[in-house]
Coordinates of C-alpha atoms in Angstrom, one line a residue:
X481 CA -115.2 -43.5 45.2
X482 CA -112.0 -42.9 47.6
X483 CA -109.7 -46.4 47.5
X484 CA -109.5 -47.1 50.9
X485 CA -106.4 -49.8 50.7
X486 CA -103.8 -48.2 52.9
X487 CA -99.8 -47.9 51.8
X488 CA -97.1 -46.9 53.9
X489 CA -96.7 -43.4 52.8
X490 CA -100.0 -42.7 55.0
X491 CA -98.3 -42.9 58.0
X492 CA -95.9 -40.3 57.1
X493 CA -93.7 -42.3 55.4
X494 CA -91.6 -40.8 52.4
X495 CA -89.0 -42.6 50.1
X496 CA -85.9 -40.1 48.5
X497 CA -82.9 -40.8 46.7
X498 CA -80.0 -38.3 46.9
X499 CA -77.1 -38.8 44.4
X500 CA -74.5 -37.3 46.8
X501 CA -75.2 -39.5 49.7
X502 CA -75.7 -42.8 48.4
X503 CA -75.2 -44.3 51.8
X504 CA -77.9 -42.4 53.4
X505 CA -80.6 -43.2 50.5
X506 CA -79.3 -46.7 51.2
X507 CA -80.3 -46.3 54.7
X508 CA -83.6 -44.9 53.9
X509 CA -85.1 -47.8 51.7
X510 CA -83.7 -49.9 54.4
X511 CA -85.7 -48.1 56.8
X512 CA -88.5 -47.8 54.2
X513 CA -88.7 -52.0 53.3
X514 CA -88.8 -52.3 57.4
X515 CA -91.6 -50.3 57.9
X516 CA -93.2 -51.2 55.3
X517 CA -92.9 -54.8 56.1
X518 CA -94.5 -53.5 59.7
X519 CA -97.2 -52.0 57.8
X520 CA -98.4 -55.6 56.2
X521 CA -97.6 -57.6 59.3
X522 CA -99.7 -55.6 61.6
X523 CA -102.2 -53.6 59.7
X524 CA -102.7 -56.0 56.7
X525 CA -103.0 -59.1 59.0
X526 CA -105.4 -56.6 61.0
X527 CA -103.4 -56.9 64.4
X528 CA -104.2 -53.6 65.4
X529 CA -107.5 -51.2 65.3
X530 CA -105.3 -48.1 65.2
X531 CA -102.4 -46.4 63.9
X532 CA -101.8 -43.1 63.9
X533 CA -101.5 -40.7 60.9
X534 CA -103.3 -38.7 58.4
X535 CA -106.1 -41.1 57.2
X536 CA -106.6 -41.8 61.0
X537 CA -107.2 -38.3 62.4
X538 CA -110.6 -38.6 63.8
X539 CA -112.0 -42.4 64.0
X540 CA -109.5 -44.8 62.3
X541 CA -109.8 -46.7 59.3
X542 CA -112.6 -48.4 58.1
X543 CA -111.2 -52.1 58.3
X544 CA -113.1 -55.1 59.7
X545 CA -112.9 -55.6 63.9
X546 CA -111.6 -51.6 64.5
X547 CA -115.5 -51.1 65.7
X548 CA -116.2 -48.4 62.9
X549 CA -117.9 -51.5 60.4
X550 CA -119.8 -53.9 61.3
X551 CA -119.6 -56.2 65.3
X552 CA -118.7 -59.2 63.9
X553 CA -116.3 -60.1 66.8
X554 CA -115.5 -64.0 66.5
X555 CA -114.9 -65.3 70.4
X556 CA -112.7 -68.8 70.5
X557 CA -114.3 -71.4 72.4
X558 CA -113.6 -72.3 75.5
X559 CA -114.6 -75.3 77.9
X560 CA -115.5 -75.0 81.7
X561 CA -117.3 -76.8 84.2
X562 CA -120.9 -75.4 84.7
X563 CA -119.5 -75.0 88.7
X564 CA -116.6 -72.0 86.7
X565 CA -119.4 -70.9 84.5
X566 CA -121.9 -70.5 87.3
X567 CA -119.1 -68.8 89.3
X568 CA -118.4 -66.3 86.4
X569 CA -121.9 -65.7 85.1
X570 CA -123.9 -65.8 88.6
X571 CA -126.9 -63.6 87.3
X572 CA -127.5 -66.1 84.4
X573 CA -130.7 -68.0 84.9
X574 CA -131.6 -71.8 83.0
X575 CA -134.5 -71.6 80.1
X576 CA -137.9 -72.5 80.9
X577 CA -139.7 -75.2 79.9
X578 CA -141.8 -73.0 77.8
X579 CA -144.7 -73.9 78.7
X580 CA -147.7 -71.9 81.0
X581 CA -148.5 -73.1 84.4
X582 CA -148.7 -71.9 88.0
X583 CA -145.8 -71.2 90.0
X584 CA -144.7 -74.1 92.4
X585 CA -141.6 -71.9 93.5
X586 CA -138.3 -71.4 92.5
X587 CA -135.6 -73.7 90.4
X588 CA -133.0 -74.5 92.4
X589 CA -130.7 -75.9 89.6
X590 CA -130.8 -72.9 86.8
X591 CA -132.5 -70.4 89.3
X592 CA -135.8 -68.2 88.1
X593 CA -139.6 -69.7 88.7
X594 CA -140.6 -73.1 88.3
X595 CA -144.1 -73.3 86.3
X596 CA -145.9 -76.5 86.3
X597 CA -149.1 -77.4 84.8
X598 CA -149.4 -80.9 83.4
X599 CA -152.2 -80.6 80.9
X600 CA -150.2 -77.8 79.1
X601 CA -147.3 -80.2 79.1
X602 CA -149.0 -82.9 77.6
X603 CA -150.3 -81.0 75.0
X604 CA -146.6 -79.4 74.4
X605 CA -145.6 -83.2 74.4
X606 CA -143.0 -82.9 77.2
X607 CA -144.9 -85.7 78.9
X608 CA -147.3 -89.0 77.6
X609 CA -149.4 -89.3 80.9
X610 CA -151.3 -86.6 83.6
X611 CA -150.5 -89.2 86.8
X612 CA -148.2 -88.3 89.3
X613 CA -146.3 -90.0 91.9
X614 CA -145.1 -88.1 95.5
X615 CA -142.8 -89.7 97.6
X616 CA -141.5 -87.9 101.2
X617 CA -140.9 -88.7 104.4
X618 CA -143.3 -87.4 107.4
X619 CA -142.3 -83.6 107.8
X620 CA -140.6 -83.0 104.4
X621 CA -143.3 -80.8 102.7
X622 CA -144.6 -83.0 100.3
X623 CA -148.1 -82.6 101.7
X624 CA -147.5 -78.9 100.8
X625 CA -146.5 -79.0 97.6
X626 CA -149.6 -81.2 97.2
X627 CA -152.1 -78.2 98.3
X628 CA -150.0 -76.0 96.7
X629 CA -150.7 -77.8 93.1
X630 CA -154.0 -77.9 93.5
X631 CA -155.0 -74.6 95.0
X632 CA -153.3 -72.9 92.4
X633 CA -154.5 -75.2 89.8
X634 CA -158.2 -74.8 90.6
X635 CA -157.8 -70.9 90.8
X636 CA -156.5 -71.3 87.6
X637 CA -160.0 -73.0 86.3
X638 CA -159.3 -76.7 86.8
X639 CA -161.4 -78.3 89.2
X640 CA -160.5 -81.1 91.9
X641 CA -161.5 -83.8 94.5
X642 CA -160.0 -85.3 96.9
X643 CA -160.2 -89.1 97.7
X644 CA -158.7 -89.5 100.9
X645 CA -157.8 -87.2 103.6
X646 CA -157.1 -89.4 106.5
X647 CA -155.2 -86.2 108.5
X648 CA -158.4 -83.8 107.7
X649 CA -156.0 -81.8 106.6
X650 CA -158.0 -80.4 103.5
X651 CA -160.7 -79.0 105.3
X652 CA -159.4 -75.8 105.3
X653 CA -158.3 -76.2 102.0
X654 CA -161.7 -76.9 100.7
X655 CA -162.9 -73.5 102.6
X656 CA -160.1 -71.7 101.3
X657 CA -161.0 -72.6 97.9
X658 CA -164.8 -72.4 98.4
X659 CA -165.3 -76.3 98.2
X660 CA -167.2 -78.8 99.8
X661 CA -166.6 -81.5 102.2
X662 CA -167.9 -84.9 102.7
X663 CA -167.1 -87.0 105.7
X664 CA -168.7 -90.5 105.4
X665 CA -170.6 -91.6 108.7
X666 CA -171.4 -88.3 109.3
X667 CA -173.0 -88.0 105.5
X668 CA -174.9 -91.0 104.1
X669 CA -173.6 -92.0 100.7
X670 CA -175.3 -94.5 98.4
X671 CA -172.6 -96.2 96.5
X672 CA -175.1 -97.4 93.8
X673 CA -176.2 -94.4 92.8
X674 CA -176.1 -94.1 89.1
X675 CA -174.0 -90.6 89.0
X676 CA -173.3 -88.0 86.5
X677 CA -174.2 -89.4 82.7
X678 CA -171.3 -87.5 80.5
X679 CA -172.5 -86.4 76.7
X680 CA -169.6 -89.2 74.8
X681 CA -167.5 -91.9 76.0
X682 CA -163.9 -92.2 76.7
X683 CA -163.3 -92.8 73.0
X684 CA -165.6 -89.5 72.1
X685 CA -168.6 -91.0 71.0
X686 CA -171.8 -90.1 72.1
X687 CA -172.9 -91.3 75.4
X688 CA -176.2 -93.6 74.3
X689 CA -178.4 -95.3 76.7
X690 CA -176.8 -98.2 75.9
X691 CA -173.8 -97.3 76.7
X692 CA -174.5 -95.8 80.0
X693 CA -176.5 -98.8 81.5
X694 CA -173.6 -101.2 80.6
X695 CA -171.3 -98.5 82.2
X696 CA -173.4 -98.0 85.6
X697 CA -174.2 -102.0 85.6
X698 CA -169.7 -102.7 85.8
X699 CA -169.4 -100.1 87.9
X700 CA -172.0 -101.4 90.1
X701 CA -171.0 -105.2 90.1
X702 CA -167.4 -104.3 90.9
X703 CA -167.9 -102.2 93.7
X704 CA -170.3 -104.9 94.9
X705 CA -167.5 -108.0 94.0
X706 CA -164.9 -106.1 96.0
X707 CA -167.2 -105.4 99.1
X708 CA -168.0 -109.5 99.5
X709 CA -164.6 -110.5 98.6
X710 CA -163.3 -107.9 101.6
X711 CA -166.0 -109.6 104.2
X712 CA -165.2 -113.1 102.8
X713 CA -161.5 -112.5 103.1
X714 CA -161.5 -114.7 99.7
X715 CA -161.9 -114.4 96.2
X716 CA -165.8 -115.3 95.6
X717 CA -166.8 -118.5 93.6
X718 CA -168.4 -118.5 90.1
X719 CA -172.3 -118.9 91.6
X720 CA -171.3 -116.6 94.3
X721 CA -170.9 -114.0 91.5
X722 CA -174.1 -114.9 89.2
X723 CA -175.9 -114.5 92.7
X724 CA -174.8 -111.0 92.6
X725 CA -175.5 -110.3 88.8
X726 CA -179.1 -111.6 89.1
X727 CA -179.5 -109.6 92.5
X728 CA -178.2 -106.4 90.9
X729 CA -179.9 -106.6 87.9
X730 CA -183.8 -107.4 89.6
X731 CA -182.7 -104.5 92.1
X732 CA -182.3 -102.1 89.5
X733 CA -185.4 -103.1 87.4
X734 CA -187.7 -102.4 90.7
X735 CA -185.7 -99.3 91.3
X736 CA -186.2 -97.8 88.1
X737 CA -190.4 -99.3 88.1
X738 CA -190.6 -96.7 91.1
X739 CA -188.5 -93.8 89.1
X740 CA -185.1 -94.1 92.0
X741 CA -181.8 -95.2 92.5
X742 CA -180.8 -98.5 93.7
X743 CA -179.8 -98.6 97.6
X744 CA -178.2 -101.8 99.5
X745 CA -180.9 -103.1 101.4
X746 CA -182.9 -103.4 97.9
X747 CA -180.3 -105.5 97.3
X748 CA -180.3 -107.7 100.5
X749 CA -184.0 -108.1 99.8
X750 CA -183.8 -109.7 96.8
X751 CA -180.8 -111.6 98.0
X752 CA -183.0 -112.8 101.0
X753 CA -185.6 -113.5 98.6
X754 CA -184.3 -114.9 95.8
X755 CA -186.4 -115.2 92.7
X756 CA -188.4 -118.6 92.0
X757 CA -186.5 -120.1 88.9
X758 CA -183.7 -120.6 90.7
X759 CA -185.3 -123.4 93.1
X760 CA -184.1 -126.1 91.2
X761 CA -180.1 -125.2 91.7
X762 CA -179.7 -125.9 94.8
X763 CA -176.0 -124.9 94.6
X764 CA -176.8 -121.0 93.1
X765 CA -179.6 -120.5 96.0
X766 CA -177.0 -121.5 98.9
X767 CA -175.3 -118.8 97.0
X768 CA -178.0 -116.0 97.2
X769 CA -177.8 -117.0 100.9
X770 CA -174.6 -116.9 101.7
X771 CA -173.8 -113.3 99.7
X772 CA -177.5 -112.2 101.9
X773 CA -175.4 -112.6 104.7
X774 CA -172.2 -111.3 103.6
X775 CA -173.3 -107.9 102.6
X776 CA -175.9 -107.2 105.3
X777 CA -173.1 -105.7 107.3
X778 CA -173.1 -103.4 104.9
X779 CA -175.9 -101.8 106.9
X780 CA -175.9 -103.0 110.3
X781 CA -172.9 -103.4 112.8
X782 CA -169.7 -100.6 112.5
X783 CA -170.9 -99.6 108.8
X784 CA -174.6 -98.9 110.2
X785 CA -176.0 -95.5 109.0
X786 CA -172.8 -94.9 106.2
X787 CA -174.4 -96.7 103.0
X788 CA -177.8 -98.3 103.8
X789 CA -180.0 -95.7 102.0
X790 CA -180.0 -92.8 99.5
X791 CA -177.6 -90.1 99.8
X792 CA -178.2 -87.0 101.9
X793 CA -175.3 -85.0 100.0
X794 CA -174.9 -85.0 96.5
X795 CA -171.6 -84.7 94.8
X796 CA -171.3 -81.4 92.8
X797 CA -169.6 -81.8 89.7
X798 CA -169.5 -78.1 89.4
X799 CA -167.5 -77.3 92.7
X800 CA -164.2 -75.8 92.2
X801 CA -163.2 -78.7 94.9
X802 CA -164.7 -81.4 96.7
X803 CA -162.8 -83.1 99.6
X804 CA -163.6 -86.7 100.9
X805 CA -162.8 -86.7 104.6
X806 CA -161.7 -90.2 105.9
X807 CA -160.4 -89.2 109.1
X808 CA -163.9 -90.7 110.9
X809 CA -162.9 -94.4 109.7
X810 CA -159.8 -94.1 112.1
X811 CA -161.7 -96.3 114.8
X812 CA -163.3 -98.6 112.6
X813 CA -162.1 -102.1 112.0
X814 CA -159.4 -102.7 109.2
X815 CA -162.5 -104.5 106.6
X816 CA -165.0 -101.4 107.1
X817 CA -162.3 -99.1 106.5
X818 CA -161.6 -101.1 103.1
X819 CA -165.5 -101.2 102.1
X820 CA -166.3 -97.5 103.0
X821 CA -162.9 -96.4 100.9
X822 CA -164.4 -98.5 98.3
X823 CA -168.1 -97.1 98.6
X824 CA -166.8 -93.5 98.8
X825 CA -164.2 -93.7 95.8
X826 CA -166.9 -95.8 93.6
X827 CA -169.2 -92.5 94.4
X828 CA -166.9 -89.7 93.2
X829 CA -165.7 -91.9 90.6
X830 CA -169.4 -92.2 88.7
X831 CA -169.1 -88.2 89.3
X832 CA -165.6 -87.4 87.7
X833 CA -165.3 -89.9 85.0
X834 CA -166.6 -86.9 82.5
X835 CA -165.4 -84.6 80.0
X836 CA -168.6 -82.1 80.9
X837 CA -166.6 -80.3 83.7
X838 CA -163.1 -79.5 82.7
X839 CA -160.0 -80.7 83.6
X840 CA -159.6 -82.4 87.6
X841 CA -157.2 -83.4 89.5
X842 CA -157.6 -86.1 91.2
X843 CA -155.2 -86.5 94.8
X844 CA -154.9 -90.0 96.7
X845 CA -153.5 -88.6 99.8
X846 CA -151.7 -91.3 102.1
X847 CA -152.1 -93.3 98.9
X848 CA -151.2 -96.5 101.1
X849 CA -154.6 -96.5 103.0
X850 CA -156.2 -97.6 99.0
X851 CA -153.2 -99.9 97.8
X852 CA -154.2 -102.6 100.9
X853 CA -157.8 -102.5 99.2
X854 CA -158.4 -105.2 95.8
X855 CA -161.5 -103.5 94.6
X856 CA -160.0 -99.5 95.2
X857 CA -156.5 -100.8 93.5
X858 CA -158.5 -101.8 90.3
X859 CA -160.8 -98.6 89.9
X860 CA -157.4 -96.2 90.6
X861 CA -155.8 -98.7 87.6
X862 CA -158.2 -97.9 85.1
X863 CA -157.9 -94.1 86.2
X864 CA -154.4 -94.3 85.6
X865 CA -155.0 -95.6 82.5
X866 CA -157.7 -93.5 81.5
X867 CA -156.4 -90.3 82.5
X868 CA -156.0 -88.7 79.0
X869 CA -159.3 -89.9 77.8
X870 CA -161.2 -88.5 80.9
X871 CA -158.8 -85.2 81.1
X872 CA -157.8 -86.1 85.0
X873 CA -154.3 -85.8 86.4
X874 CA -154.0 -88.4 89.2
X875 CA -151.5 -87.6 92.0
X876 CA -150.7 -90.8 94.8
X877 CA -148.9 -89.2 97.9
X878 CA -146.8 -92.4 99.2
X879 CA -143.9 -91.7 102.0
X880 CA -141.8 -94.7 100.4
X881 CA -142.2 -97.2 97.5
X882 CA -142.2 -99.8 100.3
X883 CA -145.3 -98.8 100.5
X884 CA -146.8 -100.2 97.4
X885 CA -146.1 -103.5 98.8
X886 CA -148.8 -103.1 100.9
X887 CA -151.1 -104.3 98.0
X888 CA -149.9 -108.0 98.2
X889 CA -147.1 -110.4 97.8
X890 CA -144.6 -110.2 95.9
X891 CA -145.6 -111.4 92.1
X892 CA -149.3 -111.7 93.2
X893 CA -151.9 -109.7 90.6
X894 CA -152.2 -107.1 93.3
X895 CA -148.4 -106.1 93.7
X896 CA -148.3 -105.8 90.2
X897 CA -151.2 -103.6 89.9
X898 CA -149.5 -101.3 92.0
X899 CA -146.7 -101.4 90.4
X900 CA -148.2 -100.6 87.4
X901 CA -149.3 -97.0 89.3
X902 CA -145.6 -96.4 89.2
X903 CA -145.2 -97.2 86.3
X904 CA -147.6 -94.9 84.5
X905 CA -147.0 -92.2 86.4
X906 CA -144.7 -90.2 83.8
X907 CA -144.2 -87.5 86.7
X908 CA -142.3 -88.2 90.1
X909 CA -141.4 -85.4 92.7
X910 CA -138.9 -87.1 94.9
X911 CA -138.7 -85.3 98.7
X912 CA -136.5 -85.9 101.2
X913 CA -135.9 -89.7 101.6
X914 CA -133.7 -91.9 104.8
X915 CA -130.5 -93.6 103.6
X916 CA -132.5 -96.9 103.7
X917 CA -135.0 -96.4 101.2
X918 CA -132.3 -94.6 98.7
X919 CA -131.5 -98.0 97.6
X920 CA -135.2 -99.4 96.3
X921 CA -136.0 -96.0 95.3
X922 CA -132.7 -95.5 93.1
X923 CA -133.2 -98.9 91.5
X924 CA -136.8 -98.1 90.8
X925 CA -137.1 -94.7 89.5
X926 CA -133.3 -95.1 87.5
X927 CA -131.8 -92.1 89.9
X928 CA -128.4 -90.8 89.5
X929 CA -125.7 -91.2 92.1
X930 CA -125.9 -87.1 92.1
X931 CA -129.2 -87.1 92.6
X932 CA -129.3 -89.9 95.4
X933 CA -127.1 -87.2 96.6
X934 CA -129.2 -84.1 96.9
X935 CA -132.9 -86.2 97.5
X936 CA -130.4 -87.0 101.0
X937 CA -129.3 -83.4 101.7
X938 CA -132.8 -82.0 100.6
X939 CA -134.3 -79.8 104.1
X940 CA -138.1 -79.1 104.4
X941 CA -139.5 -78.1 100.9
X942 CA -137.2 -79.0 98.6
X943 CA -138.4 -81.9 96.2
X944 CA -136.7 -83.6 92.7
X945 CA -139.0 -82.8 89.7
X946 CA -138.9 -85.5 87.3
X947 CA -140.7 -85.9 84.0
X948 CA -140.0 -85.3 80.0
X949 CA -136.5 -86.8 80.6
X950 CA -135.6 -83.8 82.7
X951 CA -134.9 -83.7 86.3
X952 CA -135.2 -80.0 88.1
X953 CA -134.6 -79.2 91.6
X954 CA -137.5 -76.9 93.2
X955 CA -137.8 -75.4 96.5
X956 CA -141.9 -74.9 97.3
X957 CA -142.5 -71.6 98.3
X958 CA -145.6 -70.5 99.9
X959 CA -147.3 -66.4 99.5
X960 CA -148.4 -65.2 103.0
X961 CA -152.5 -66.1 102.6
X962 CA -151.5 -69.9 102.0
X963 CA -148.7 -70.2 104.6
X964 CA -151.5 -71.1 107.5
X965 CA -153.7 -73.0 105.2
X966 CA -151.2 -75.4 104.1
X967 CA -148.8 -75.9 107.0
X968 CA -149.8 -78.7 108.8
X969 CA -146.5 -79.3 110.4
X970 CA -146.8 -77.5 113.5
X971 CA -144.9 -79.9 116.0
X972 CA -142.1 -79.3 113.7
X973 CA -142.4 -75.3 114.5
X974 CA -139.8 -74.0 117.2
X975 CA -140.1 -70.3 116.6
X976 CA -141.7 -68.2 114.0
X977 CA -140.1 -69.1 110.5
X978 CA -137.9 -71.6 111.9
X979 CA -138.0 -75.3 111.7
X980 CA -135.9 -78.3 113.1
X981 CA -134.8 -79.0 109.9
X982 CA -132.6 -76.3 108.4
X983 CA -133.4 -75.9 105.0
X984 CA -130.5 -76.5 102.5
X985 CA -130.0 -75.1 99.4

């Protein structure tokens, strides 16, 4: 094998001693130690890639960095802001998270497309909980990115329903999507209806009759509590709430003797009528009376025609999207608003407490309108708690967080039941909010003075993504078929693609 290690002479160097001339063979070591101390200082040290001479004619040498071996190049290190990196590297886009979901838009802080899909992530353990928390101020977008989520998500497979739509925005949404609407007082909902059995429970175990009697019976006697206690304007007293277990419970035995549902009035009968053991306590029989006359507006005065007999719509469990359209209680007094959200959301509830139809997702639209009611607060709790069990993402749509104060005092059981929303609700999307409510919302969702910053400066669809201990910036972006189904700001609209609000980057 040739011995590559390279000596002096290879570069046309020679070495001669002449006897007569002394002085110039003096001369030419001298000459000869210099270059070959050139030779180890730039060739041995590896300082160069290439010197001319005969073992160098074509290609060079076969030493380590000339580019004939191997590339191990070896960069130093070197320290930068990410503004200089971004600056030098501008085509360079941030990692994903990894994980499959549909495409909300575009990242705004590493650029490329922002995916989202929270069932994905909890299984890829970015996140501990499927609830979500919206926060925007009137015009921002955050109603878009809202129908944006769930359109994609249910052409995707999942399945969803919407609790309130005040606006009647999702009307169009629901046709779009080939859903169904129901608009209570135009529809008749029975709100004791015993609703969809599932196979198992929350915990996996199979559903026995048992267990489903005892689950239909709670649900029943809470949507029942909350309805008296919203017409009493008080909690209710301890006969006050036998009255209404002994009523429900002879209701339901009469209803099921003539192979039906329970509706109100068979309720109000027996309450009218109480049964005859009861004649000696005085005390639970003024009871039956007064709770007769409590919850007979139920089905007479503004609520007349809404819940006083069986359903003529039934909820379909298998509709890619069903839509509850609350904008018909705008006229109604502040209680019947509170009992028909009740009613309503105590009816899709017994429907999409079930693992039998794939995932849902589950949107409180104008979230405040539920906080302000007791009995609605409670059931969107134990959602919130149940979500993984069930397999439901819950999403509240809230324009501040002043506006979970709604749902009592401060330090009552109700203010901290909607606190408790925020507080399970592993993923926020912050829109634009005013310089007032930066303050509260800082202190409550642990923002950064930076991004206080950009939630301030953020134009019309631009929101701040935060969940899995990551924060991303995303501008919602909407394909041409979706553009007039989910813009509902049109007083905002001055000309064709323009807005009042300039969008910022």
């Amino acid at each position: 094998m040739r011995d590559l290690t390279e000596v002096p002479e290879e570069f046309g160097l020679v070495s001669f001693e002449d006897p007569d001339q002394p002085e110039a063979t003096k001369i030419n070591r001298k000459t000869a130690r210099r270059l070959k101390q050139a030779y180890v200082r730039e060739v041995k040290r590896q300082r160069v890639n290439y010197i001319p001479g005969p073992r160098y004619a074509v290609g060079g040498a076969q030493r380590a960095h000339n580019l004939r071996g191997g590339l191990d190049v070896l960069g130093n290190l070197r320290r930068a802001t990410s503004y200089t990196v971004a600056a030098a590297y501008p085509l360079v886009a941030s990692g994903s998270l990894g994980v499959p979901g549909v495409c909300m838009g575009t990242d705004e802080t590493g650029g490329g497309g922002f995916f989202f899909d929270p069932w994905e992530l909890y299984n890829a353990n970015v996140i501990s909980g499927l609830s979500m928390l919206i926060l925007g101020s009137l015009g921002v977008g955050k109603s878009t990115c809202v129908k944006t989520l769930v359109s994609r998500l249910v052409l995707a497979g999942r399945r969803a329903v919407i609790m309130t739509d005040k606006k009647g925005e999702w009307m169009i949404v629901a046709r779009f999507l080939g859903g169904i609407v129901i608009t209570p007082g135009q529809r008749r909902i029975n709100p004791l209806e015993e609703g969809i059995r599932p196979s198992t429970t929350a915990e996996g175990e199979v559903m026995t009759d048992e267990m489903w009697a005892r689950m239909v019976r709670g649900r029943r006697l809470s949507l029942l509590t909350s309805c008296a206690e919203i017409l009493e304007g008080e909690k209710l007293r301890a006969n006050e709430h036998k009255a209404i277990r002994m009523a429900l419970d002879l209701t339901v035995a009469n209803a099921e003797e003539e192979g039906r549902d329970p509706i109100i009035p068979d309720m109000l009968k027996v309450l009218e009528n109480p049964p005859a053991d009861i004649d000696g306590n005085e005390k639970l029989r003024v009871a039956f009376e007064d709770m007769a006359a409590t919850l007979s507006r139920m089905v007479d005065g503004d609520l007349e025609g809404m819940f006083d007999g069986e359903s003529d719509q039934k909820f379909d469990p298998e509709a890619p999207i069903v839509v509850l359209n609350t904008k018909g209680l705008d006229g109604f007094s502040e209680d019947a608003k509170k009992i028909a959200y009740a009613c309503t959301q105590s009816w899709a509830e017994a429907a999409v407490t079930s693992r039998d139809y794939g995932q849902r997702i589950i949107v409180y639209e104008e979230g405040a309108e539920a906080l302000g009611d007791p009995g609605s607060l409670s059931r969107m709790v134990t959602q919130w708690k149940l979500a993984r069990e069930y397999g439901i993402c819950n999403v509240l749509v809230l324009h501040k967080l002043g506006d979970l104060n709604m749902a009592g005092d401060v330090g009552s059981k109700t203010h901290a039941e909607a606190l408790s929303l925020l507080g399970d609700s592993d993923i926020r999307v912050i829109y634009h909010q005013s310089s007032d409510q930066m303050k509260p919302t800082r202190e409550a969702l642990n923002l950064t003075a930076r991004e206080c910053e950009k939630i301030e400066g953020f134009g019309v669809g631009f929101g701040l993504w935060q969940f899995g201990g990551r924060s991303f910036v995303v501008r919602n972006v909407m394909t041409k078929p979706e553009k007039p189904v989910f813009e509902t700001d049109k007083s905002l609209k001055t000309g064709e693609g323009q807005t009042e609000r300039q969008v910022q980057g």
